[in-house]
Each structure stands twice: as C-alpha cells, then as structure tokens.
Amino acid sequence: MKKIKKILIANRSEIVSRINATCKSLDIKTVAIYSPEDKFLKYIFQTDERYPLSKNGYTAYLNQDEIIEIAIKTQADAIHPGYGFLSENYEFAQKVIDAGILWIGPAPETIKLMGNKICARNILSQTEVPVVPGFYLTELNYEIFEKIKKEIGYPIILKDPNGGGGKAIKIINSQQELQNYFYLIKEEVKKLTGSQELLLEKYIQNGKHIEIQIAGDSKNFVHFYERDCSIQRRHQKIIEETPCNFIATNILEKMYDMAILTARTINYKNIGTVEFIVTQDRDTLDTKFYFLEVNTRLQVEHSVTEMTTDIDLVALQIEIAQTDFLKYKQEEISRKNHAIECRIYAENPDNNFMPCTGQVINLNIPQDPFLRIDHNLQEDQEINSFFDPMIAKVTVVGQDRDCAISKMLYVLEQFNISGIQTNINFLKKILKTEKFLTGDFDTQSNLSCDLSPVAIKAEREREITIAQIAANLFQEIINKKNNFKKNKNTNNNWRNQLWE
Ligand code: ADP
Ligand code: ADP
Ligand code: MG
C-alpha cells in the first residue's frame, strides 16, 4: 500500500476548502486548480499548491486531460473530485487510474452502472430493493399509452436517465400532457446529456425524499443513517436534516437494510448515498418506499451526517481509497442530536429565483461551536454567473429538532451579506412555517411560506428564550465581577486589569 502524501482536488470553491481541511488534519499536501475567474478565491491560497486551468468558467473544471497532467506534474498520489463536475464521470475515473493515480471514489464500473438510472433500476429490480414502477422509452405510441394505463397510472414523471441536479424532470398528469411534453423533454435531455432515451416512472405524490449514507469496501458495508431532503425547489434540495422524526422507526430500519443490500449488490467500495422516495401515508406500517438512485460521490448535505455521527466522511473516503478497507462495523456507528443544513444561493426569490451576480460587501459570517458554515466568501468578491449559484452551506446541530431550528434561525438572522441578493430570507420563512415545524412537508410542498399562527407563537417563545439566556449571561458576568473585586489579589495585576 502506497501512502497518500499529496491530493489534487479537482473542483472549486467551498468543497475544496472542506476537503483541504481534512487533508491538513491527515498531514496530506494538497493541490488546487482554478479557472481565470477563480484566481482570487480563498480556496486557492489554503492549499499547498495551485495551478491555473487554460479554459474559462465551468468547462475549465471539466478538462480531464489537463487536470490529470497537473496531477502528474505535481506528483499528486490521488485525485479527489468533490461533487458536481467530474465526480460522477466514469471515463475520468478510469483515466485517473490509468495514469497511475489513486481515484478517491468508487470503481469506474460502479459509477457507470449507477450513473444511468435505467441500468441502476434494472440491477436492483432483481433484488428485494423496491424500485418505483417504470420503464424507459424513446417514442410515444398506442402500446405505451396502454402500458401506462394498465401498469402505472397517472401522474407519471419523465427523467433524463443520465441526468442529475433535478434538471430535465417533468411531472405529467394525463395522456394529453404526455403528448404535449414528451418530445420537448426528449429534446432537452438530448441537449443536456446526449441521451436518446427517457425514463418514465410512477410519480409518488407528496413523497418524502429520504436518503441513506452508506460506505463499503466491497465486502463489508455500513450505513450512517438517513437524511430528510424533502424541502426542494425544482427537484433540488435546499434544506436537509437528520434524523427524520416523521417516519416510523421500523420503516427507517428497513430503508437502512435496503441501502446496505443495494451496496452489497453492486460491490460498493467507498462512500455513497442511496436515495429513496417514501409514500404519503407515513408513520404507519403501510408506508412504502422506493429506490430512486445511487449517488456515487460525496454529497453537498454530508455535513448533517458528520455533525450527528462525529465521523469525517472525507477522511473515510481517503482511507478506503488508500487501504481498500472499511474500518467500521455497524455497531460502532451511533448518532446523537439533530442537524439541519440550509443551502444559501445567490438568487432572487422575488424574481423566479433567478441567479444573481454582484460584488460582496459588508460580509458578516457568524461563528459558534454548534455551527458550521462551509463557504468561500470574502468581501469585494465578484459573484459571477459562470458557476453554480450555491455560495454557502449553513449547518447547525442542536439537542433536538426544535433546538436546531431555533439555532438555524438565529444564525440566518446574523448572516449578513450585501451587494448580492440571496435566498436567506426565503429560508427563514420556510423554517417558520407550520408545515416545517410540524414535519408536514414533502417534495411537493408549496414553499410560498406564509407565517402561520403556530409559527408566530413559536417565534415569540424563541425570542423570549434568547432574551432570557442573554439576561442570565449578563447577571453571571456581574456576579463574577463583584466576587472578583471582593477577593482582589494584588499580585495578579493582569487578571485585575481584565475585570476593571
Ligand atoms: P443531487 O442533487 O444530485 O442529489 P447534491 O444535492 O449533493 O446532489 O448536489 C449536487 C449539486 O451541487 C450539483 O448538481 C451542482 O449543482 C452543485 N455543485 C457541484 N459542485 C459545486 C460547487 N463546487 N459549489 C457549489 N455547488 C456545486
Ligand atoms: P436527480 O439525479 O436529478 O437528483 P432524482 O431521480 O434523484 O434525480 O430525482 C430528483 C427529485 O425528483 C427527487 O428528489 C424527488 O423529489 C423527485 N422525484 C424523482 N422521481 C420521483 C418519483 N418517481 N416520484 C416522486 N418524486 C420523484
Ligand atoms: Mg437525486
């Protein structure tokens, strides 16, 4: 086994800082890459080395050969792809391996099989893992209409089999709608990923998106519990949390088993996520859940799992890649507290969530022990339109869900950024809705967010609690100061000065 001494991080911005922090804790050197637009970003100066890319914008980070060349030139032992960009590109993973560099992720073959949703469904349909009824198609005809009527029923959902990030997804309520939209979606899919086929699935109405974090070394497999990612906009997650308090424990346990079975079926090596959709009648024994897809990479929302299990998932990725061995047994993985993540986007909620550009001014990023903010923001920074508009991820941990919500609201209140528009107020509104507070939300929830009477009452109670904490702290300081004056020790001048 060759020890990893240097890792090239094939990504940009906050996720590079995140991976870099773990590398530093493991005494591993790091190499960053950057496009011309990113040359002033903080992440570049946090790594040990940095190399410019020749192309502009998004395409710079997709230039496989150039990235591998830099890895060879800098004598990096391994490449970590982060998320997005090349993280689920099996050809890149194979090229990295062929260049004699360690790939921090699952085998290229696994990425390929799971990267196509039709293929993933076919493999898992042969097991006990429940898969949403569906099939793939290239054209519309009478047989298809009959098949939908007999085997599935409306509504249905059309998807790009090779897609991701909630793109090119359409919910269809009738045969007429299918006829209206099929060829439009097909065209969109062809442009996005080149796929000629579409995946058609039964649409699970008012479903919850629950995903299970897994890890494996192709022999031993473990899970790190669930994440509830049901607060979505345009099929993309915006708030994620763990645990999910609104699904019966025995159903969650079945989901853990099915996630492990998925990992075992595909001989999974490294960490990954198995996504499921859970039917509407939750918290009962009749609740059903269905496999959606496997994400063969680290996920944006990994922070909530890390903050409740106390396990560094990036360190685990590096360790499995290096040793081919998963050191955990299931009984060694426990979870405590409740964590919530909010994704902060540079966008305008009042203008159909259009991504926004501008220069960051008056930046105030709160800090607290219960809080983790993954970001790469700095004052005067230009936010441009070349990249994903996600600019920060805020994760808080509290002893229970209510406590975590209060803390998140408190942090979002303190999070100050001007010069660009963000979704911060929109997130605060969601967190205060009755639906969110009571857990009565799903992937279809209307996030228009009127403040409910319950939410207003809860907010008042929170304000009172915060005021009480502040008053208690103040009293404590006064008492200490008075005590100190009483027992003043003239030999300790530096301490005296502190209180006077
Ligand atoms: P999914 O939505 O596929 O389940 P995630 O929720 O983990 O997966 O989100 C992955 C998304 O994160 C990508 O589709 C992309 O939009 C976004 N992304 C990728 N890389 C970055 C990055 N460096 N900074 C911000 N966002 C990114
Ligand atoms: P992506 O690769 O874009 O993440 P997914 O298949 O994971 O694609 O779907 C994205 C989102 O779309 C899910 O989180 C869920 O909200 C919704 N969705 C997808 N398939 C279904 C389905 N069959 N029934 C209900 N909702 C679905
Ligand atoms: Mg998904």
Coordinates of C-alpha atoms and ligand atoms in Angstrom, one line a residue:
M1 CA 0.0 0.0 0.0
K2 CA 1.3 3.4 -1.1
K3 CA 0.7 6.1 1.5
I4 CA -1.1 9.2 0.1
K5 CA 1.1 12.2 0.6
K6 CA -0.5 14.6 -1.9
I7 CA -4.0 15.0 -3.2
L8 CA -5.2 17.1 -6.2
I9 CA -8.7 18.4 -5.5
A10 CA -10.5 18.5 -8.9
N11 CA -13.1 21.1 -8.0
R12 CA -13.6 24.7 -6.9
S13 CA -14.7 26.9 -4.1
E14 CA -16.1 25.7 -0.7
I15 CA -15.8 22.0 -1.3
V16 CA -12.1 22.4 -2.0
S17 CA -11.7 24.2 1.4
R18 CA -13.7 21.4 3.0
I19 CA -11.5 18.6 1.5
N20 CA -8.4 20.6 2.2
A21 CA -9.2 20.9 5.9
T22 CA -9.4 17.1 6.2
C23 CA -6.2 16.6 4.2
K24 CA -4.4 19.0 6.6
S25 CA -5.6 17.0 9.6
L26 CA -4.2 13.9 8.0
D27 CA -0.9 15.6 7.1
I28 CA -1.6 15.2 3.4
K29 CA -0.4 18.0 1.0
T30 CA -3.0 19.5 -1.4
V31 CA -3.1 20.9 -4.9
A32 CA -5.8 23.3 -6.1
I33 CA -6.8 24.1 -9.7
Y34 CA -8.5 27.3 -10.8
S35 CA -10.1 28.9 -13.8
P36 CA -9.2 32.5 -14.6
E37 CA -12.5 33.7 -12.9
D38 CA -11.5 32.0 -9.7
K39 CA -7.9 33.3 -9.4
F40 CA -8.7 35.4 -6.3
L41 CA -10.9 32.9 -4.4
K42 CA -9.7 31.9 -0.9
Y43 CA -9.6 28.2 -1.5
I44 CA -6.6 28.6 -3.8
F45 CA -4.5 30.1 -1.1
Q46 CA -5.4 27.4 1.5
T47 CA -3.9 24.5 -0.4
D48 CA -0.1 23.9 -0.6
E49 CA 0.0 24.4 -4.4
R50 CA -2.2 25.9 -7.0
Y51 CA -2.3 25.6 -10.8
P52 CA -4.3 27.7 -13.4
L53 CA -6.5 26.0 -15.9
S54 CA -6.5 27.0 -19.5
K55 CA -10.2 27.1 -20.2
N56 CA -12.8 29.6 -18.8
G57 CA -15.6 29.1 -16.4
Y58 CA -17.3 25.7 -15.9
T59 CA -15.6 24.0 -18.8
A60 CA -12.2 24.6 -17.1
Y61 CA -13.1 22.1 -14.4
L62 CA -14.2 19.5 -17.0
N63 CA -10.9 19.4 -18.9
Q64 CA -9.9 15.9 -17.9
D65 CA -6.6 15.6 -19.6
E66 CA -5.3 19.0 -18.3
I67 CA -6.3 18.1 -14.7
I68 CA -4.5 14.7 -15.0
E69 CA -1.5 16.4 -16.4
I70 CA -1.4 18.8 -13.5
A71 CA -1.7 15.8 -11.1
I72 CA 1.3 14.1 -12.8
K73 CA 3.3 17.3 -12.9
T74 CA 2.8 18.0 -9.2
Q75 CA 3.3 14.3 -8.3
A76 CA -0.1 14.1 -6.6
D77 CA -0.8 10.5 -5.4
A78 CA -4.5 10.8 -5.6
I79 CA -7.4 12.9 -7.0
H80 CA -10.5 13.8 -5.0
P81 CA -13.3 15.0 -7.3
G82 CA -15.6 16.7 -4.7
Y83 CA -19.2 16.9 -6.0
G84 CA -20.6 18.0 -9.4
F85 CA -18.1 18.5 -12.2
L86 CA -16.2 15.2 -12.9
S87 CA -17.2 13.4 -9.7
E88 CA -19.6 11.0 -11.4
N89 CA -17.7 10.7 -14.7
Y90 CA -16.6 7.1 -15.0
E91 CA -14.3 7.9 -18.0
F92 CA -12.4 10.4 -15.9
A93 CA -12.1 8.0 -13.0
Q94 CA -10.7 5.4 -15.4
K95 CA -8.2 7.9 -16.9
V96 CA -7.0 8.8 -13.5
I97 CA -6.4 5.2 -12.6
D98 CA -4.7 4.5 -16.0
A99 CA -2.4 7.4 -15.2
G100 CA -1.3 5.6 -12.1
I101 CA -3.1 8.0 -9.8
L102 CA -5.4 6.8 -7.0
W103 CA -9.1 7.7 -7.6
I104 CA -10.9 8.8 -4.4
G105 CA -14.3 7.3 -5.2
P106 CA -16.0 4.1 -6.2
A107 CA -14.7 2.0 -9.1
P108 CA -15.4 3.5 -12.6
E109 CA -17.6 0.5 -13.4
T110 CA -19.8 1.2 -10.4
I111 CA -20.0 4.9 -11.4
K112 CA -21.0 3.9 -14.9
L113 CA -23.7 1.4 -13.8
M114 CA -25.3 3.7 -11.2
G115 CA -24.8 6.8 -13.4
N116 CA -27.5 5.5 -15.7
K117 CA -30.8 5.4 -13.8
I118 CA -32.3 2.8 -16.2
C119 CA -29.3 0.5 -15.6
A120 CA -29.4 1.0 -11.9
R121 CA -33.2 0.2 -11.8
N122 CA -32.6 -3.0 -13.8
I123 CA -29.9 -4.2 -11.5
L124 CA -31.9 -3.5 -8.3
S125 CA -35.1 -4.9 -9.7
Q126 CA -33.5 -8.3 -9.5
T127 CA -33.2 -7.9 -5.7
E128 CA -35.5 -7.2 -2.8
V129 CA -34.9 -3.5 -3.1
P130 CA -38.3 -1.9 -4.0
V131 CA -37.9 0.1 -7.3
V132 CA -40.6 2.6 -8.5
P133 CA -42.7 1.1 -11.3
G134 CA -41.5 2.4 -14.6
F135 CA -39.7 1.8 -17.9
Y136 CA -37.7 3.5 -20.5
L137 CA -38.9 4.7 -23.8
T138 CA -37.7 6.5 -27.0
E139 CA -41.0 7.2 -28.7
L140 CA -44.7 7.5 -28.0
N141 CA -47.3 5.1 -29.4
Y142 CA -50.5 3.3 -28.6
E143 CA -48.8 0.4 -26.7
I144 CA -47.0 2.9 -24.4
F145 CA -50.3 4.6 -23.6
E146 CA -51.9 1.3 -22.8
K147 CA -48.9 0.2 -20.7
I148 CA -49.1 3.3 -18.6
K149 CA -52.8 2.9 -18.1
K150 CA -52.5 -0.8 -17.1
E151 CA -49.2 -0.9 -15.1
I152 CA -48.6 2.6 -13.7
G153 CA -51.4 5.2 -13.9
Y154 CA -51.1 8.9 -13.9
P155 CA -49.3 11.0 -12.6
I156 CA -46.0 9.9 -14.0
I157 CA -42.6 11.5 -14.1
L158 CA -40.2 11.8 -17.0
K159 CA -36.5 12.0 -16.4
D160 CA -33.1 12.0 -18.1
P161 CA -31.6 8.6 -17.3
N162 CA -28.1 10.2 -17.2
G163 CA -29.2 13.4 -15.5
G164 CA -28.7 15.0 -12.1
G165 CA -29.3 18.1 -10.1
G166 CA -33.1 17.9 -10.7
K167 CA -32.7 19.0 -14.3
A168 CA -34.9 17.9 -17.2
I169 CA -37.6 16.5 -15.0
K170 CA -41.3 16.8 -15.8
I171 CA -44.4 15.6 -13.9
I172 CA -47.1 14.5 -16.3
N173 CA -50.8 14.2 -15.2
S174 CA -52.5 12.8 -18.3
Q175 CA -52.1 11.3 -21.7
Q176 CA -52.7 14.7 -23.2
E177 CA -49.9 16.2 -21.2
L178 CA -47.6 13.4 -22.1
Q179 CA -48.3 14.0 -25.8
N180 CA -47.7 17.8 -25.3
Y181 CA -44.4 17.4 -23.4
F182 CA -42.7 14.2 -24.4
Y183 CA -40.8 15.5 -27.4
L184 CA -39.9 18.8 -25.7
I185 CA -38.3 16.9 -22.7
K186 CA -36.7 14.5 -25.1
E187 CA -35.0 17.4 -26.9
E188 CA -33.9 19.0 -23.6
V189 CA -32.4 15.7 -22.5
K190 CA -30.6 15.2 -25.8
K191 CA -29.0 18.6 -25.4
L192 CA -28.1 18.1 -21.7
T193 CA -26.6 14.6 -21.7
G194 CA -27.0 13.3 -25.2
S195 CA -29.3 10.5 -24.1
Q196 CA -31.8 9.2 -26.7
E197 CA -34.0 7.5 -24.1
L198 CA -36.2 8.9 -21.4
L199 CA -37.1 7.2 -18.1
L200 CA -40.7 7.1 -17.2
E201 CA -41.7 6.4 -13.5
K202 CA -44.8 6.4 -11.5
Y203 CA -44.9 9.7 -9.7
I204 CA -45.1 9.2 -5.9
Q205 CA -47.3 12.1 -4.9
N206 CA -46.4 14.1 -1.8
G207 CA -43.5 11.8 -1.2
K208 CA -40.6 12.4 1.2
H209 CA -37.1 12.2 -0.2
I210 CA -35.1 10.2 2.3
E211 CA -31.6 9.1 1.5
I212 CA -29.2 6.8 3.4
Q213 CA -25.5 7.5 3.6
I214 CA -23.5 4.3 3.0
A215 CA -19.9 3.1 2.9
G216 CA -18.3 -0.1 1.8
D217 CA -15.1 -1.8 0.9
S218 CA -16.9 -4.3 -1.4
K219 CA -17.0 -6.9 1.4
N220 CA -18.2 -5.0 4.5
F221 CA -21.0 -2.4 4.3
V222 CA -22.3 0.1 6.8
H223 CA -24.8 2.9 6.8
F224 CA -24.7 6.3 8.6
Y225 CA -28.5 6.7 9.0
E226 CA -30.9 8.9 6.9
R227 CA -31.1 12.4 5.7
D228 CA -34.5 14.0 5.0
C229 CA -34.1 16.1 1.9
S230 CA -37.7 16.8 1.1
I231 CA -37.6 20.6 1.2
Q232 CA -36.8 21.0 -2.5
R233 CA -37.3 23.6 -5.2
R234 CA -37.4 22.5 -8.8
H235 CA -36.5 19.0 -7.6
Q236 CA -33.3 20.3 -6.0
K237 CA -32.7 20.1 -2.3
I238 CA -32.4 23.3 -0.3
I239 CA -32.8 22.2 3.4
E240 CA -31.7 18.8 4.7
E241 CA -31.8 17.3 8.1
T242 CA -31.1 14.3 10.2
P243 CA -32.7 12.4 11.8
C244 CA -36.1 12.3 10.1
N245 CA -38.6 12.3 13.0
F246 CA -41.6 11.8 10.8
I247 CA -41.2 8.3 9.6
A248 CA -41.8 5.2 11.8
T249 CA -38.5 3.7 13.1
N250 CA -39.2 0.3 11.7
I251 CA -39.6 1.8 8.2
L252 CA -36.4 3.7 8.5
E253 CA -34.7 0.5 9.6
K254 CA -36.0 -1.3 6.5
M255 CA -34.6 1.5 4.5
Y256 CA -31.1 1.1 6.1
D257 CA -31.3 -2.6 5.2
M258 CA -32.3 -1.9 1.6
A259 CA -29.5 0.7 1.3
I260 CA -27.0 -1.9 2.5
L261 CA -28.5 -4.5 0.1
T262 CA -28.0 -2.0 -2.7
A263 CA -24.4 -1.5 -1.7
R264 CA -23.8 -5.3 -1.5
T265 CA -25.5 -6.0 -4.9
I266 CA -23.1 -3.6 -6.6
N267 CA -20.0 -4.5 -4.5
Y268 CA -19.8 -0.9 -3.5
K269 CA -16.4 0.5 -2.5
N270 CA -16.0 4.0 -0.9
I271 CA -18.9 6.2 0.4
G272 CA -22.2 6.9 -1.4
T273 CA -25.8 7.7 -1.0
V274 CA -28.9 5.6 -1.8
E275 CA -31.9 7.8 -2.5
F276 CA -35.5 6.7 -1.8
I277 CA -38.9 8.3 -2.2
V278 CA -41.4 7.5 0.7
T279 CA -45.1 7.4 0.1
Q280 CA -47.6 9.8 1.6
D281 CA -49.1 7.7 4.4
R282 CA -46.0 7.9 6.6
D283 CA -45.5 6.9 10.1
T284 CA -47.7 3.8 9.6
L285 CA -46.9 0.2 8.9
D286 CA -48.2 0.5 5.4
T287 CA -45.7 3.1 4.4
K288 CA -43.9 2.2 1.2
F289 CA -40.6 3.5 -0.1
Y290 CA -38.9 3.1 -3.5
F291 CA -35.4 3.3 -4.7
L292 CA -34.6 6.4 -6.8
E293 CA -30.9 6.4 -7.5
V294 CA -27.4 6.0 -6.0
N295 CA -25.1 9.0 -5.9
T296 CA -21.6 7.6 -6.2
R297 CA -19.8 10.5 -4.5
L298 CA -19.7 12.8 -1.5
Q299 CA -22.9 14.9 -1.3
V300 CA -23.5 18.5 -0.6
E301 CA -25.5 17.6 2.5
H302 CA -22.9 15.3 4.0
S303 CA -22.3 17.9 6.8
V304 CA -25.5 16.9 8.7
T305 CA -24.4 13.3 8.9
E306 CA -20.9 14.3 10.0
M307 CA -22.3 16.6 12.8
T308 CA -24.5 13.8 14.2
T309 CA -22.2 10.8 13.9
D310 CA -18.9 12.6 14.6
I311 CA -17.4 10.8 11.6
D312 CA -15.3 12.7 9.0
L313 CA -16.7 11.3 5.7
V314 CA -13.9 12.9 3.6
A315 CA -11.3 11.2 5.8
L316 CA -13.2 7.9 5.3
Q317 CA -13.2 8.3 1.5
I318 CA -9.4 8.9 1.6
E319 CA -8.9 5.9 3.9
I320 CA -11.0 3.5 1.9
A321 CA -9.3 4.6 -1.3
Q322 CA -5.9 4.1 0.2
T323 CA -6.4 0.8 2.2
D324 CA -9.3 -0.9 0.3
F325 CA -10.6 -1.4 3.8
L326 CA -13.6 -0.1 5.7
K327 CA -12.7 0.1 9.4
Y328 CA -16.2 0.5 10.8
K329 CA -18.6 -2.2 11.9
Q330 CA -22.3 -1.1 12.0
E331 CA -22.5 -1.3 15.8
E332 CA -19.6 1.3 16.1
I333 CA -21.7 3.9 14.3
S334 CA -24.0 5.9 16.5
R335 CA -25.8 9.2 16.1
K336 CA -26.8 11.9 18.5
N337 CA -28.6 15.3 18.4
H338 CA -30.3 16.8 15.4
A339 CA -28.6 18.6 12.5
I340 CA -30.0 20.9 9.8
E341 CA -28.3 22.3 6.7
C342 CA -29.5 25.2 4.6
R343 CA -28.1 25.9 1.2
I344 CA -27.5 29.6 0.5
Y345 CA -27.9 30.7 -3.1
A346 CA -27.1 33.9 -4.8
E347 CA -30.5 34.3 -6.3
N348 CA -33.6 36.4 -6.2
P349 CA -36.6 34.7 -4.7
D350 CA -38.8 37.6 -5.8
N351 CA -37.8 37.1 -9.5
N352 CA -38.5 33.4 -10.0
F353 CA -35.2 32.6 -8.2
M354 CA -33.1 33.9 -11.0
P355 CA -29.4 33.6 -10.1
C356 CA -27.8 37.0 -9.1
T357 CA -24.4 38.4 -9.7
G358 CA -22.6 41.3 -8.0
Q359 CA -19.9 42.3 -5.6
V360 CA -20.0 41.0 -2.0
I361 CA -19.9 43.9 0.6
N362 CA -20.5 44.0 4.3
L363 CA -20.0 40.3 4.9
N364 CA -20.7 39.0 8.4
I365 CA -20.4 35.3 8.9
P366 CA -21.4 34.2 12.4
Q367 CA -19.3 31.7 14.4
D368 CA -20.4 29.4 17.2
P369 CA -19.4 26.0 18.4
F370 CA -22.7 24.4 17.3
L371 CA -22.4 25.9 13.9
R372 CA -20.5 25.0 10.7
I373 CA -20.5 27.3 7.7
D374 CA -18.9 25.9 4.5
H375 CA -18.2 28.8 2.2
N376 CA -15.5 30.6 0.2
L377 CA -16.9 34.1 0.6
Q378 CA -14.9 37.2 1.2
E379 CA -15.6 41.0 0.9
D380 CA -15.2 42.5 -2.5
Q381 CA -15.5 39.1 -4.2
E382 CA -17.3 39.1 -7.5
I383 CA -20.1 36.6 -7.8
N384 CA -20.4 35.7 -11.4
S385 CA -22.8 33.6 -13.5
F386 CA -20.2 31.0 -14.6
F387 CA -20.8 28.6 -11.8
D388 CA -23.5 27.0 -9.5
P389 CA -25.2 29.8 -7.5
M390 CA -24.7 28.0 -4.2
I391 CA -22.4 30.3 -2.2
A392 CA -22.5 28.8 1.3
K393 CA -23.9 25.9 3.3
V394 CA -25.0 26.5 6.9
T395 CA -25.2 23.5 9.2
V396 CA -26.3 23.7 12.8
V397 CA -26.6 21.0 15.5
G398 CA -29.0 21.1 18.5
Q399 CA -30.1 18.6 21.1
D400 CA -33.4 18.1 19.3
R401 CA -35.2 19.4 16.2
D402 CA -36.8 22.4 17.8
C403 CA -33.5 23.5 19.2
A404 CA -31.7 23.0 15.8
I405 CA -34.4 25.1 14.1
S406 CA -34.0 27.9 16.7
K407 CA -30.3 27.9 16.2
M408 CA -30.6 27.9 12.4
L409 CA -33.0 30.9 12.6
Y410 CA -30.6 32.7 14.9
V411 CA -27.6 32.1 12.6
L412 CA -29.5 33.1 9.5
E413 CA -30.5 36.3 11.3
Q414 CA -26.8 37.1 12.0
F415 CA -25.6 36.0 8.5
N416 CA -25.1 39.3 6.7
I417 CA -24.2 39.7 3.1
S418 CA -24.9 42.7 0.9
G419 CA -24.1 43.5 -2.7
I420 CA -25.9 40.4 -4.0
Q421 CA -29.3 39.0 -3.4
T422 CA -29.6 35.7 -1.6
N423 CA -32.3 33.2 -0.5
I424 CA -31.6 33.8 3.2
N425 CA -35.0 35.4 4.0
F426 CA -36.7 32.8 2.0
L427 CA -35.0 30.1 4.0
K428 CA -36.0 31.8 7.3
K429 CA -39.6 31.9 6.1
I430 CA -39.6 28.2 5.3
L431 CA -38.2 27.4 8.8
K432 CA -41.0 29.3 10.4
T433 CA -43.9 27.7 8.5
E434 CA -46.3 25.4 10.3
K435 CA -45.6 22.7 7.7
F436 CA -41.9 22.7 8.5
L437 CA -42.3 23.0 12.3
T438 CA -44.7 20.1 12.4
G439 CA -42.9 17.9 9.8
D440 CA -45.9 18.0 7.5
F441 CA -43.8 18.7 4.4
D442 CA -42.9 16.7 1.3
T443 CA -41.1 17.2 -2.0
Q444 CA -44.2 18.9 -3.4
S445 CA -44.8 21.4 -0.5
N446 CA -45.6 24.8 -1.7
L447 CA -42.8 26.9 -0.3
S448 CA -44.7 30.2 -0.6
C449 CA -44.4 30.4 3.2
D450 CA -47.0 32.5 5.0
L451 CA -46.3 32.8 8.6
S452 CA -48.8 30.6 10.4
P453 CA -50.2 31.4 13.9
V454 CA -48.3 28.4 15.3
A455 CA -45.1 29.7 13.8
I456 CA -45.7 33.2 15.1
K457 CA -46.2 31.8 18.6
A458 CA -43.1 29.6 18.3
E459 CA -41.1 32.6 17.2
R460 CA -42.2 34.7 20.2
E461 CA -41.3 31.9 22.5
R462 CA -37.9 31.7 20.9
E463 CA -37.3 35.4 21.2
I464 CA -38.2 35.2 24.9
T465 CA -35.7 32.2 25.4
I466 CA -32.9 34.1 23.7
A467 CA -33.6 37.2 25.8
Q468 CA -33.5 35.1 28.9
I469 CA -30.2 33.4 28.0
A470 CA -28.7 36.9 27.4
A471 CA -30.1 38.2 30.8
N472 CA -28.7 35.2 32.6
L473 CA -25.3 35.6 31.0
F474 CA -25.2 39.2 31.9
Q475 CA -26.0 38.5 35.5
E476 CA -23.4 35.8 35.7
I477 CA -20.7 38.3 34.4
I478 CA -21.8 41.0 37.0
N479 CA -21.7 38.4 39.8
K480 CA -18.2 37.2 38.8
K481 CA -17.0 40.8 38.6
N482 CA -18.3 41.6 42.1
N483 CA -16.9 38.4 43.5
F484 CA -13.6 39.2 41.9
K485 CA -13.5 42.7 43.4
K486 CA -14.2 41.2 46.8
N487 CA -11.3 38.8 46.6
K488 CA -8.9 41.0 44.7
N489 CA -5.4 39.7 44.6
T490 CA -2.9 42.5 44.3
N491 CA -0.2 40.1 43.0
N492 CA -2.1 39.3 39.9
N493 CA -2.2 42.5 38.1
W494 CA -3.0 41.2 34.6
R495 CA -6.1 39.5 35.9
N496 CA -7.2 42.6 37.8
Q497 CA -7.0 44.6 34.7
L498 CA -9.2 42.2 32.9
W499 CA -12.1 42.9 35.1
E500 CA -11.7 46.6 35.9
Ligands
ADP1 P1 -28.2 15.7 -6.0 O1 -28.9 16.9 -6.2 O2 -27.7 15.0 -7.3 O3 -28.8 14.7 -5.1 P2 -26.5 17.1 -4.3 O4 -27.7 17.6 -3.6 O5 -25.3 16.6 -3.4 O6 -26.8 16.0 -5.3 O7 -25.9 18.3 -5.2 C1 -25.0 18.3 -6.2 C2 -25.1 19.6 -6.9 O8 -24.2 20.5 -6.3 C3 -24.7 19.6 -8.3 O9 -25.7 19.2 -9.2 C4 -24.3 21.1 -8.6 O10 -25.5 21.8 -8.9 C5 -23.9 21.5 -7.2 N1 -22.4 21.7 -7.2 C6 -21.4 20.9 -7.6 N2 -20.2 21.4 -7.4 C7 -20.4 22.5 -6.7 C8 -19.5 23.5 -6.1 N3 -18.2 23.4 -6.2 N4 -20.0 24.6 -5.5 C9 -21.4 24.7 -5.4 N5 -22.2 23.8 -5.9 C10 -21.8 22.7 -6.6
ADP2 P1 -31.5 13.7 -9.8 O1 -30.4 12.9 -10.4 O2 -31.8 14.9 -10.7 O3 -31.3 14.0 -8.4 P2 -33.7 12.0 -8.9 O4 -34.2 10.8 -9.6 O5 -33.0 11.8 -7.7 O6 -32.9 12.8 -10.0 O7 -35.0 13.0 -8.7 C1 -34.8 14.3 -8.2 C2 -36.1 14.6 -7.4 O8 -37.3 14.5 -8.2 C3 -36.3 13.7 -6.2 O9 -35.6 14.1 -5.0 C4 -37.8 13.8 -6.0 O10 -38.2 15.0 -5.3 C5 -38.3 13.9 -7.4 N1 -38.7 12.5 -8.0 C6 -37.9 11.8 -8.8 N2 -38.5 10.6 -9.1 C7 -39.7 10.6 -8.5 C8 -40.8 9.7 -8.4 N3 -40.8 8.6 -9.1 N4 -41.8 10.0 -7.6 C9 -41.8 11.2 -6.9 N5 -40.9 12.1 -7.0 C10 -39.8 11.8 -7.7
MG3 MG -31.2 12.6 -6.9

